[in-house]
Tab-separated table of C-alpha atoms and ligand atoms in Angstrom:
chain	number	residue	atom	x	y	z
P	4	MET	CA	-34.027	-13.353	-1.885
P	5	THR	CA	-33.864	-17.151	-1.502
P	6	VAL	CA	-30.594	-18.900	-1.981
P	7	THR	CA	-31.229	-22.327	-3.495
P	8	ALA	CA	-29.100	-25.239	-2.318
P	9	GLU	CA	-27.383	-25.443	-5.677
P	10	SER	CA	-26.454	-21.807	-5.980
P	11	ARG	CA	-25.416	-21.854	-2.328
P	12	ALA	CA	-22.808	-24.548	-3.032
P	13	LEU	CA	-21.579	-22.675	-6.072
P	14	ARG	CA	-21.318	-19.380	-4.252
P	15	ARG	CA	-19.514	-21.036	-1.408
P	16	GLU	CA	-17.022	-22.415	-3.887
P	17	ARG	CA	-16.483	-18.979	-5.436
P	18	ALA	CA	-16.087	-17.279	-2.062
P	19	ALA	CA	-13.667	-19.974	-0.901
P	20	ALA	CA	-11.678	-19.488	-4.115
P	21	VAL	CA	-11.139	-15.807	-3.213
P	22	LEU	CA	-9.684	-16.745	0.184
P	23	HIS	CA	-7.491	-19.440	-1.359
P	24	ALA	CA	-6.251	-17.048	-4.056
P	25	ASN	CA	-5.351	-14.385	-1.451
P	26	ASP	CA	-3.889	-16.902	1.008
P	27	ALA	CA	-0.213	-16.301	1.723
P	28	GLY	CA	0.116	-19.458	3.859
P	29	SER	CA	-0.315	-18.186	7.396
P	30	TRP	CA	-1.980	-14.849	6.666
P	31	THR	CA	-4.276	-13.535	3.951
P	32	LYS	CA	-3.881	-10.515	1.701
P	33	ALA	CA	-6.804	-8.175	2.230
P	34	SER	CA	-7.104	-8.096	-1.569
P	35	PRO	CA	-4.846	-9.284	-4.371
P	36	ARG	CA	-3.340	-5.955	-5.478
P	37	LEU	CA	-4.777	-2.901	-3.743
P	38	TYR	CA	-4.149	-4.250	-0.216
P	39	PRO	CA	-1.369	-6.850	-0.449
P	40	HIS	CA	-0.468	-7.016	3.305
P	41	GLN	CA	-2.251	-8.227	6.460
P	42	TRP	CA	-4.822	-5.711	7.687
P	43	SER	CA	-6.096	-5.882	11.234
P	44	TRP	CA	-9.891	-5.883	11.056
P	45	ASP	CA	-9.846	-7.531	7.636
P	46	SER	CA	-7.948	-10.399	9.239
P	47	ALA	CA	-10.615	-10.929	11.878
P	48	PHE	CA	-13.405	-11.208	9.288
P	49	ILE	CA	-11.131	-13.377	7.160
P	50	ALA	CA	-10.679	-15.739	10.123
P	51	ILE	CA	-14.466	-16.149	10.225
P	52	GLY	CA	-14.388	-17.088	6.548
P	53	TRP	CA	-11.538	-19.565	7.052
P	54	ALA	CA	-13.414	-21.148	9.955
P	55	HIS	CA	-15.920	-22.470	7.408
P	56	LEU	CA	-13.114	-24.127	5.453
P	57	ASP	CA	-10.429	-24.977	8.011
P	58	VAL	CA	-10.534	-23.898	11.669
P	59	ARG	CA	-6.797	-24.463	12.107
P	60	ARG	CA	-6.136	-21.970	9.333
P	61	ALA	CA	-8.646	-19.551	10.872
P	62	LEU	CA	-6.766	-19.541	14.170
P	63	ARG	CA	-3.460	-19.117	12.343
P	64	GLU	CA	-4.760	-15.895	10.788
P	65	LEU	CA	-5.445	-14.386	14.211
P	66	GLU	CA	-2.221	-15.767	15.715
P	67	GLN	CA	-0.179	-14.149	12.962
P	68	LEU	CA	-1.882	-10.816	13.481
P	69	PHE	CA	-1.362	-10.909	17.235
P	70	SER	CA	2.315	-11.831	16.789
P	71	ALA	CA	2.687	-8.197	15.668
P	72	GLN	CA	1.018	-6.798	18.804
P	73	TRP	CA	2.941	-3.916	20.395
P	74	THR	CA	4.051	-4.058	24.028
P	75	THR	CA	1.409	-1.400	24.772
P	76	GLY	CA	-1.264	-3.872	23.632
P	77	LEU	CA	-1.968	-2.063	20.349
P	78	VAL	CA	-2.732	-4.347	17.416
P	79	PRO	CA	-1.424	-2.473	14.370
P	80	HIS	CA	-3.693	-1.682	11.459
P	81	ILE	CA	-1.299	-3.133	8.876
P	82	VAL	CA	1.323	-5.823	9.319
P	83	PHE	CA	3.683	-5.468	6.360
P	84	ARG	CA	4.132	-9.037	5.228
P	85	ALA	CA	4.108	-8.919	1.428
P	86	GLY	CA	7.362	-8.990	-0.503
P	87	PRO	CA	8.788	-6.338	-2.854
P	88	GLY	CA	6.745	-7.730	-5.762
P	89	ASP	CA	3.606	-6.340	-4.105
P	90	PRO	CA	3.986	-2.564	-3.900
P	91	TYR	CA	1.893	-0.593	-1.410
P	92	PHE	CA	2.022	3.017	-0.306
P	93	PRO	CA	2.556	4.218	2.405
P	94	GLY	CA	4.906	1.398	3.386
P	95	PRO	CA	6.908	0.769	6.575
P	96	GLU	CA	9.506	3.485	5.905
P	97	TRP	CA	6.771	6.150	6.009
P	98	TRP	CA	5.635	4.892	9.411
P	99	ASP	CA	9.094	4.186	10.849
P	100	CYS	CA	7.601	2.533	13.922
P	101	ALA	CA	11.020	1.677	15.317
P	102	VAL	CA	10.883	5.181	16.856
P	103	SER	CA	8.544	3.622	19.424
P	104	PRO	CA	10.037	1.368	22.114
P	105	ALA	CA	6.707	-0.502	22.057
P	106	ALA	CA	7.378	-1.725	18.495
P	107	ARG	CA	11.143	-2.096	18.549
P	108	ASN	CA	11.408	-5.838	19.053
P	109	LEU	CA	8.668	-6.951	16.705
P	110	PRO	CA	9.438	-9.722	14.215
P	111	VAL	CA	7.788	-7.702	11.405
P	112	LYS	CA	7.224	-4.089	10.424
P	113	THR	CA	3.847	-2.545	11.108
P	114	THR	CA	1.947	0.719	11.106
P	115	GLY	CA	1.446	2.628	14.364
P	116	ILE	CA	-2.337	3.003	14.462
P	117	CYS	CA	-5.161	0.493	14.896
P	118	GLN	CA	-8.618	-0.509	13.657
P	119	PRO	CA	-11.937	-1.528	15.264
P	120	PRO	CA	-11.457	-4.531	17.600
P	121	VAL	CA	-13.617	-7.121	15.845
P	122	HIS	CA	-11.076	-9.833	16.709
P	123	ALA	CA	-12.865	-11.233	19.762
P	124	LEU	CA	-16.068	-11.542	17.717
P	125	ALA	CA	-14.026	-13.595	15.255
P	126	LEU	CA	-12.459	-15.746	17.974
P	127	ARG	CA	-15.902	-16.559	19.391
P	128	ARG	CA	-17.236	-17.407	15.915
P	129	VAL	CA	-14.221	-19.599	15.128
P	130	TRP	CA	-14.782	-21.514	18.356
P	131	GLN	CA	-18.509	-21.912	17.587
P	132	LEU	CA	-17.567	-23.383	14.221
P	133	THR	CA	-14.929	-25.738	15.619
P	134	PRO	CA	-16.082	-29.349	15.208
P	135	GLU	CA	-16.288	-31.362	18.424
P	136	ALA	CA	-13.424	-33.624	17.378
P	137	LEU	CA	-11.036	-30.688	16.949
P	138	ARG	CA	-11.926	-28.892	20.172
P	139	PRO	CA	-9.197	-30.505	22.341
P	140	GLU	CA	-6.615	-29.279	19.824
P	141	ILE	CA	-8.092	-25.815	19.237
P	142	ARG	CA	-8.872	-24.931	22.849
P	143	PRO	CA	-5.235	-24.379	23.954
P	144	ARG	CA	-4.783	-22.051	20.990
P	145	VAL	CA	-7.851	-20.050	22.050
P	146	GLN	CA	-6.429	-19.977	25.582
P	147	ALA	CA	-3.119	-18.635	24.246
P	148	LEU	CA	-4.810	-15.872	22.247
P	149	TYR	CA	-7.152	-14.846	25.019
P	150	PRO	CA	-4.743	-12.800	27.218
P	151	LYS	CA	-3.445	-11.044	24.106
P	152	MET	CA	-6.970	-9.967	23.272
P	153	VAL	CA	-7.523	-8.786	26.844
P	154	ARG	CA	-4.324	-6.708	26.551
P	155	TRP	CA	-5.588	-5.267	23.284
P	156	HIS	CA	-8.881	-4.256	24.897
P	157	ARG	CA	-7.050	-2.894	27.933
P	158	TYR	CA	-4.996	-0.640	25.668
P	159	LEU	CA	-8.195	0.705	24.068
P	160	ALA	CA	-10.030	1.131	27.376
P	161	THR	CA	-7.134	2.987	29.014
P	162	GLN	CA	-4.573	4.592	26.660
P	163	ARG	CA	-7.291	5.398	24.140
P	164	ASP	CA	-9.695	6.620	26.795
P	165	PRO	CA	-7.701	8.507	29.420
P	166	GLU	CA	-10.934	10.288	30.425
P	167	ARG	CA	-12.540	6.873	31.207
P	168	SER	CA	-15.562	8.042	29.221
P	169	GLY	CA	-16.305	4.615	27.744
P	170	LEU	CA	-15.517	6.040	24.300
P	171	VAL	CA	-12.408	5.196	22.307
P	172	THR	CA	-10.375	8.081	20.877
P	173	THR	CA	-9.093	7.598	17.347
P	174	TYR	CA	-6.016	9.389	15.998
P	175	HIS	CA	-6.385	8.971	12.265
P	176	PRO	CA	-9.079	8.441	9.595
P	177	TRP	CA	-7.327	5.165	8.712
P	178	GLU	CA	-8.403	3.814	12.094
P	179	GLY	CA	-11.555	2.510	10.431
P	180	THR	CA	-13.461	4.460	7.858
P	181	ASP	CA	-10.918	6.524	5.936
P	182	ASN	CA	-12.787	9.205	4.011
P	183	SER	CA	-16.071	9.155	5.919
P	184	PRO	CA	-17.565	12.671	6.092
P	185	ARG	CA	-17.408	12.180	9.873
P	186	TRP	CA	-13.806	13.431	9.684
P	187	ASP	CA	-14.266	16.286	7.183
P	188	ARG	CA	-14.344	19.134	9.685
P	189	ALA	CA	-11.438	17.846	11.747
P	190	LEU	CA	-9.368	17.413	8.577
P	191	ALA	CA	-10.359	20.846	7.269
P	192	ARG	CA	-8.846	22.414	10.398
P	193	ILE	CA	-5.435	21.190	9.283
P	194	GLU	CA	-4.274	24.133	7.222
P	195	VAL	CA	-0.699	23.243	6.467
P	196	ALA	CA	-0.600	19.634	5.398
P	197	LYS	CA	2.743	19.260	3.671
P	198	PRO	CA	3.687	15.653	4.192
P	199	GLY	CA	6.630	15.761	1.739
P	200	PRO	CA	6.736	14.320	-1.766
P	201	TYR	CA	4.857	11.067	-2.355
P	202	THR	CA	3.220	9.069	-5.111
P	203	ARG	CA	-0.097	7.385	-4.547
P	204	LEU	CA	-0.466	3.847	-5.847
P	205	ASP	CA	-4.105	3.249	-4.912
P	206	THR	CA	-5.681	5.472	-7.556
P	207	SER	CA	-3.554	4.107	-10.398
P	208	GLU	CA	-4.218	0.556	-9.204
P	209	LEU	CA	-7.973	1.067	-9.159
P	210	GLY	CA	-8.174	3.134	-12.318
P	211	ASP	CA	-11.097	5.237	-11.080
P	212	PRO	CA	-10.009	7.931	-8.601
P	213	SER	CA	-13.645	8.875	-7.888
P	214	GLN	CA	-13.941	5.680	-5.817
P	215	ARG	CA	-11.010	6.653	-3.580
P	216	PRO	CA	-10.143	9.494	-1.166
P	217	THR	CA	-8.955	12.704	-2.826
P	218	ASP	CA	-5.385	14.052	-2.866
P	219	TRP	CA	-6.553	16.668	-0.352
P	220	ASP	CA	-7.458	13.782	1.986
P	221	TYR	CA	-4.179	11.971	1.315
P	222	ASP	CA	-2.092	15.073	2.105
P	223	ARG	CA	-3.771	15.140	5.484
P	224	TYR	CA	-3.604	11.379	6.087
P	225	LEU	CA	0.136	11.369	5.432
P	226	TRP	CA	0.792	14.537	7.372
P	227	LEU	CA	-1.060	13.067	10.364
P	228	VAL	CA	1.149	9.966	10.180
P	229	GLY	CA	4.132	12.339	10.363
P	230	GLN	CA	2.672	13.939	13.498
P	231	LEU	CA	2.199	10.551	15.158
P	232	ARG	CA	5.737	9.552	14.199
P	233	GLU	CA	7.061	12.740	15.791
P	234	CYS	CA	5.223	11.753	18.980
P	235	ARG	CA	6.987	8.364	18.695
P	236	TYR	CA	3.496	6.856	18.777
P	237	ASP	CA	3.402	7.610	22.492
P	238	ASP	CA	-0.237	7.861	23.559
P	239	GLU	CA	0.337	10.458	26.287
P	240	GLN	CA	2.236	12.726	23.970
P	241	ILE	CA	-0.314	12.202	21.208
P	242	TYR	CA	-3.052	13.202	23.618
P	243	ARG	CA	-1.171	16.370	24.493
P	244	GLN	CA	-0.396	17.575	20.989
P	245	HIS	CA	-2.046	15.620	18.164
P	246	PRO	CA	-4.537	17.694	16.153
P	247	PHE	CA	-6.902	14.801	15.312
P	248	LEU	CA	-8.586	13.189	18.337
P	249	ILE	CA	-12.106	11.846	17.843
P	250	LYS	CA	-14.360	9.912	20.187
P	251	ASP	CA	-15.547	7.391	17.596
P	252	VAL	CA	-18.910	5.855	18.508
P	253	PHE	CA	-18.629	2.995	16.024
P	254	PHE	CA	-15.171	1.953	17.243
P	255	SER	CA	-16.433	2.225	20.827
P	256	ALA	CA	-19.499	0.100	20.059
P	257	VAL	CA	-17.356	-2.633	18.541
P	258	LEU	CA	-15.254	-2.631	21.718
P	259	VAL	CA	-18.393	-3.132	23.827
P	260	ALA	CA	-19.465	-6.090	21.674
P	261	ALA	CA	-15.921	-7.476	21.701
P	262	ASN	CA	-15.715	-7.237	25.509
P	263	ALA	CA	-18.957	-9.211	25.700
P	264	ALA	CA	-17.480	-11.799	23.309
P	265	LEU	CA	-14.400	-12.232	25.527
P	266	LEU	CA	-16.646	-12.648	28.561
P	267	ASP	CA	-18.541	-15.367	26.673
P	268	LEU	CA	-15.243	-17.151	26.074
P	269	ALA	CA	-13.905	-16.687	29.613
P	270	ASP	CA	-14.871	-20.124	30.974
P	271	LEU	CA	-13.402	-21.802	27.936
P	272	ALA	CA	-10.205	-19.773	28.271
P	273	ASP	CA	-9.784	-20.650	31.936
P	274	PRO	CA	-7.194	-20.429	33.511
P	275	ALA	CA	-6.044	-17.832	30.946
P	276	ALA	CA	-9.022	-15.630	31.868
P	277	THR	CA	-8.292	-14.413	35.387
P	278	ALA	CA	-10.948	-13.139	37.792
P	279	SER	CA	-9.575	-9.633	37.438
P	280	ASP	CA	-9.700	-9.879	33.611
P	281	ARG	CA	-13.352	-10.812	33.861
P	282	GLU	CA	-14.045	-7.868	36.128
P	283	ASP	CA	-12.195	-5.513	33.802
P	284	LEU	CA	-14.011	-6.764	30.716
P	285	ALA	CA	-17.392	-6.354	32.413
P	286	ARG	CA	-16.458	-2.866	33.624
P	287	TRP	CA	-15.231	-1.746	30.188
P	288	ALA	CA	-18.386	-3.070	28.541
P	289	GLU	CA	-20.576	-1.258	31.063
P	290	ARG	CA	-18.606	1.962	30.741
P	291	GLY	CA	-18.805	1.692	26.946
P	292	ARG	CA	-22.581	1.300	27.036
P	293	ALA	CA	-22.899	4.316	29.317
P	294	GLY	CA	-20.555	6.353	27.095
P	295	LEU	CA	-22.622	5.540	24.029
P	296	ALA	CA	-25.866	6.340	25.839
P	297	GLY	CA	-24.413	9.794	26.503
P	298	ARG	CA	-23.824	10.307	22.770
P	299	PHE	CA	-27.333	9.188	21.741
P	300	SER	CA	-29.740	11.749	20.349
P	301	ALA	CA	-33.400	10.919	20.932
P	302	GLU	CA	-34.236	13.454	18.229
P	303	SER	CA	-32.311	11.733	15.412
P	304	GLY	CA	-32.378	8.221	16.892
P	305	LEU	CA	-28.619	8.122	16.195
P	306	CYS	CA	-25.395	8.243	18.160
P	307	HIS	CA	-22.907	10.988	17.323
P	308	ASP	CA	-19.109	11.126	17.401
P	309	TYR	CA	-17.339	13.853	19.313
P	310	ASP	CA	-14.309	15.943	18.376
P	311	VAL	CA	-12.068	16.037	21.467
P	312	ARG	CA	-9.991	18.964	20.201
P	313	THR	CA	-12.906	21.332	19.539
P	314	GLY	CA	-15.478	19.850	21.910
P	315	GLU	CA	-17.942	19.641	19.012
P	316	ASP	CA	-20.520	16.957	18.259
P	317	ILE	CA	-20.221	15.450	14.794
P	318	ARG	CA	-23.864	15.352	13.831
P	319	LEU	CA	-23.890	13.442	10.564
P	320	ARG	CA	-26.104	10.635	9.369
P	321	THR	CA	-23.757	7.701	8.759
P	322	PHE	CA	-23.737	3.974	9.568
P	323	ALA	CA	-21.788	4.832	12.744
P	324	GLY	CA	-24.951	6.392	14.178
P	325	PHE	CA	-26.180	2.846	14.789
P	326	ALA	CA	-23.532	2.322	17.462
P	327	PRO	CA	-26.157	1.255	20.068
P	328	ILE	CA	-27.227	-1.589	17.764
P	329	PHE	CA	-23.595	-2.579	17.093
P	330	ALA	CA	-22.960	-2.538	20.852
P	331	GLY	CA	-26.080	-4.636	21.565
P	332	THR	CA	-27.929	-1.960	23.536
P	333	ALA	CA	-30.118	-3.185	26.358
P	334	ASP	CA	-32.276	-0.035	26.243
P	335	ALA	CA	-35.631	-0.858	24.593
P	336	GLY	CA	-36.438	2.782	23.834
P	337	GLN	CA	-33.082	3.345	22.160
P	338	LEU	CA	-33.404	0.157	20.169
P	339	ALA	CA	-36.872	1.112	18.919
P	340	ALA	CA	-35.594	4.557	17.859
P	341	GLN	CA	-32.603	2.966	16.117
P	342	LEU	CA	-34.798	0.509	14.221
P	343	ARG	CA	-37.032	3.386	13.075
P	344	ALA	CA	-33.995	5.358	11.904
P	345	LEU	CA	-32.580	2.280	10.170
P	346	ASP	CA	-35.633	1.802	7.979
P	347	SER	CA	-36.357	5.501	7.496
P	348	GLY	CA	-35.866	7.300	4.186
P	349	ASP	CA	-32.463	8.459	5.464
P	350	PHE	CA	-31.106	4.921	5.421
P	351	CYS	CA	-32.466	1.525	4.336
P	352	GLY	CA	-35.928	2.926	3.515
P	353	ASN	CA	-34.559	5.289	0.873
P	354	PRO	CA	-36.521	4.492	-2.315
P	355	LEU	CA	-33.440	4.870	-4.516
P	356	LEU	CA	-31.597	1.988	-2.878
P	357	ARG	CA	-31.169	-1.170	-4.965
P	358	TRP	CA	-31.043	-3.328	-1.818
P	359	ARG	CA	-32.363	-2.543	1.663
P	360	LEU	CA	-28.833	-2.456	3.101
P	361	LEU	CA	-27.131	0.048	5.350
P	362	PRO	CA	-25.095	2.542	3.291
P	363	SER	CA	-21.894	3.963	4.806
P	364	THR	CA	-23.316	7.487	4.562
P	365	SER	CA	-26.986	8.427	4.320
P	366	PRO	CA	-28.091	9.455	0.802
P	367	ALA	CA	-29.761	12.397	2.567
P	368	GLU	CA	-26.389	13.825	3.679
P	369	PRO	CA	-24.981	16.623	1.491
P	370	ALA	CA	-21.605	14.841	1.621
P	371	PHE	CA	-23.065	11.615	0.177
P	372	GLU	CA	-21.285	10.226	-2.904
P	373	ARG	CA	-22.593	6.939	-4.217
P	374	HIS	CA	-19.255	5.681	-5.610
P	375	ASN	CA	-16.805	7.061	-3.131
P	376	TYR	CA	-15.500	4.582	-0.552
P	377	TRP	CA	-16.955	5.466	2.894
P	378	ARG	CA	-19.024	8.409	1.620
P	379	GLY	CA	-22.034	6.354	0.491
P	380	PRO	CA	-21.311	2.839	-0.745
P	381	VAL	CA	-22.592	-0.284	0.981
P	382	TRP	CA	-19.860	-2.293	2.746
P	383	PRO	CA	-20.683	-5.986	3.278
P	384	VAL	CA	-18.655	-6.215	6.498
P	385	ILE	CA	-20.628	-3.384	8.071
P	386	ASN	CA	-23.818	-5.149	7.072
P	387	TRP	CA	-22.401	-8.363	8.568
P	388	LEU	CA	-21.975	-6.503	11.879
P	389	LEU	CA	-25.516	-5.161	11.533
P	390	TRP	CA	-26.872	-8.657	10.795
P	391	HIS	CA	-24.960	-10.166	13.679
P	392	SER	CA	-26.044	-7.452	16.119
P	393	LEU	CA	-29.707	-7.517	15.059
P	394	GLY	CA	-29.705	-11.297	15.510
P	395	SER	CA	-28.267	-11.000	19.020
P	396	LEU	CA	-30.845	-8.328	19.862
P	397	GLY	CA	-33.687	-10.687	18.909
P	398	CYS	CA	-34.559	-8.869	15.664
P	399	SER	CA	-34.081	-12.028	13.642
P	400	ALA	CA	-36.543	-11.212	10.839
P	401	ARG	CA	-34.770	-7.934	10.042
P	402	ALA	CA	-31.397	-9.676	10.404
P	403	ASP	CA	-32.465	-12.323	7.844
P	404	GLU	CA	-33.340	-9.562	5.399
P	405	VAL	CA	-29.896	-8.021	5.761
P	406	ARG	CA	-28.322	-11.397	5.106
P	407	GLY	CA	-30.557	-12.178	2.114
P	408	ASP	CA	-30.106	-8.752	0.545
P	409	SER	CA	-26.341	-8.876	1.049
P	410	LEU	CA	-26.069	-12.242	-0.651
P	411	GLY	CA	-28.403	-10.980	-3.395
P	412	GLU	CA	-26.243	-7.908	-3.909
P	413	MET	CA	-23.040	-9.923	-4.292
P	414	ALA	CA	-24.635	-12.516	-6.563
P	415	THR	CA	-26.221	-9.904	-8.823
P	416	ALA	CA	-23.051	-7.823	-9.044
P	417	GLY	CA	-21.103	-11.046	-9.654
P	418	GLU	CA	-18.189	-9.977	-7.472
P	419	PHE	CA	-16.964	-10.167	-3.874
P	420	ALA	CA	-16.182	-6.492	-4.116
P	421	GLU	CA	-14.812	-4.188	-1.457
P	422	TYR	CA	-17.987	-2.050	-1.582
P	423	PHE	CA	-21.101	-1.530	-3.710
P	424	ASP	CA	-23.006	1.359	-5.283
P	425	PRO	CA	-26.103	1.652	-3.044
P	426	PHE	CA	-28.337	2.752	-5.948
P	427	ALA	CA	-27.178	0.522	-8.812
P	428	GLY	CA	-25.916	-2.348	-6.644
P	429	THR	CA	-22.781	-2.581	-8.810
P	430	ALA	CA	-19.335	-3.610	-7.563
P	431	LEU	CA	-16.867	-0.895	-6.541
P	432	GLY	CA	-13.345	-0.696	-5.143
P	433	SER	CA	-11.105	-3.705	-5.154
P	434	PRO	CA	-12.400	-6.939	-6.671
P	435	GLN	CA	-11.818	-10.228	-4.796
P	436	GLN	CA	-11.788	-8.552	-1.421
P	437	SER	CA	-11.021	-11.220	1.177
P	438	TRP	CA	-13.282	-9.962	3.947
P	439	THR	CA	-16.262	-9.749	1.586
P	440	ALA	CA	-15.780	-13.385	0.551
P	441	ALA	CA	-15.349	-14.278	4.226
P	442	VAL	CA	-18.635	-12.783	5.369
P	443	ALA	CA	-20.348	-14.355	2.338
P	444	LEU	CA	-19.122	-17.756	3.557
P	445	ASP	CA	-20.554	-17.049	6.991
P	446	TRP	CA	-23.885	-15.887	5.569
P	447	LEU	CA	-24.151	-18.840	3.194
P	448	ALA	CA	-23.720	-21.225	6.128
P	449	SER	CA	-26.145	-19.340	8.356
P	450	GLY	CA	-29.459	-19.467	6.485
X	518	DGY	C1	-5.806	2.183	2.325
X	518	DGY	O1	-4.702	1.817	1.904
X	518	DGY	O2	-6.641	2.807	1.669
X	518	DGY	C2	-6.201	1.766	3.653
X	518	DGY	O3	-7.518	2.038	3.937
X	518	DGY	C3	-5.300	2.341	4.709
X	518	DGY	O4	-5.456	1.469	5.724
């Protein structure tokens, strides 16, 4: 789909209006009502969007997020910044992160889990988009953020990978893709999930519960938070006793790409990037690539997650299977197999799809649900990562298609929605989702 110059300007204006409407001054609501606080990976994509409007504001977004970094290096998945007029559940009292010494002196309340580390990709993009005249002013701010990002990656490469497998262990479905069928079996093992009385706000806010996780899921999500709280969010204790430990190939792939992004920025960040940081980043990236290679199935052409507690492979066809692409694999055979899988009938080649975009779960999976959150819908940010990775891998024609189809999907649906029905192409989830508008701004400027 071609984007004419006129419609491009108009779309840019509409996307920018979403960011301005959700702007809280120094941070951005992930969406106006459903997600009124600062979310971690949302913030990184949002910074990319801001960079097209105001690079100073883009940096501020990341600085605010990293001001809530724990002493362990963890960057929390939500920073609770909205006031009482913006209700959200579960709020800070459910998490009670003050039980952890690593969070005790923070200026704000946060959750105690994290999300995929796309932040370094954002920092690199913000720098690329910084006009020459502003570089002397922006560079010291990049230098100040850099060691914080290294600490964040160090936390993931060590505390979240005590086995040094190159694969990050996640503790909770909210560490990325909430109700993905990837977690179904691990959640089903939890027999007694009695988190205590609670009232969900998300389903009443959205009006259509079929687009959100079920109450069965929520019982388990909240009960797992209780387990983490009991461990005082201490990684060693969590590793000893937590029932949900998954080697997540998507999360791990993002860390590989993010390590490469920090290496790209190392000269710029000098002297903030020490020689030993550079060595660590290179080692983590290498270990991550090797870890992912070990999870790759030549038969399916996909990478598979691994359940640490049961020792089982999680052999499902979801977007996460394309971890080698997201990590920028250097293996030509793997890349060819991934590209075949991507355009096969299981994914983008499925004839029922409205747009040739990567759905969160393959329509060929029994667990597929076209309207339900991470169980089928198309997520623009995932397709942004796909576009970005394909471009870096030299597959620019396929990358251009992802970009064109994504812009076509948003324009036709008439909404910067959280996610989209892969068959009808209609908007789902929250309207005016900040990270969707942000990636639209990046795509509109990139064609
Ligand atoms: C939600 O509120 O649904 C979020 O995904 C939790 O981070």
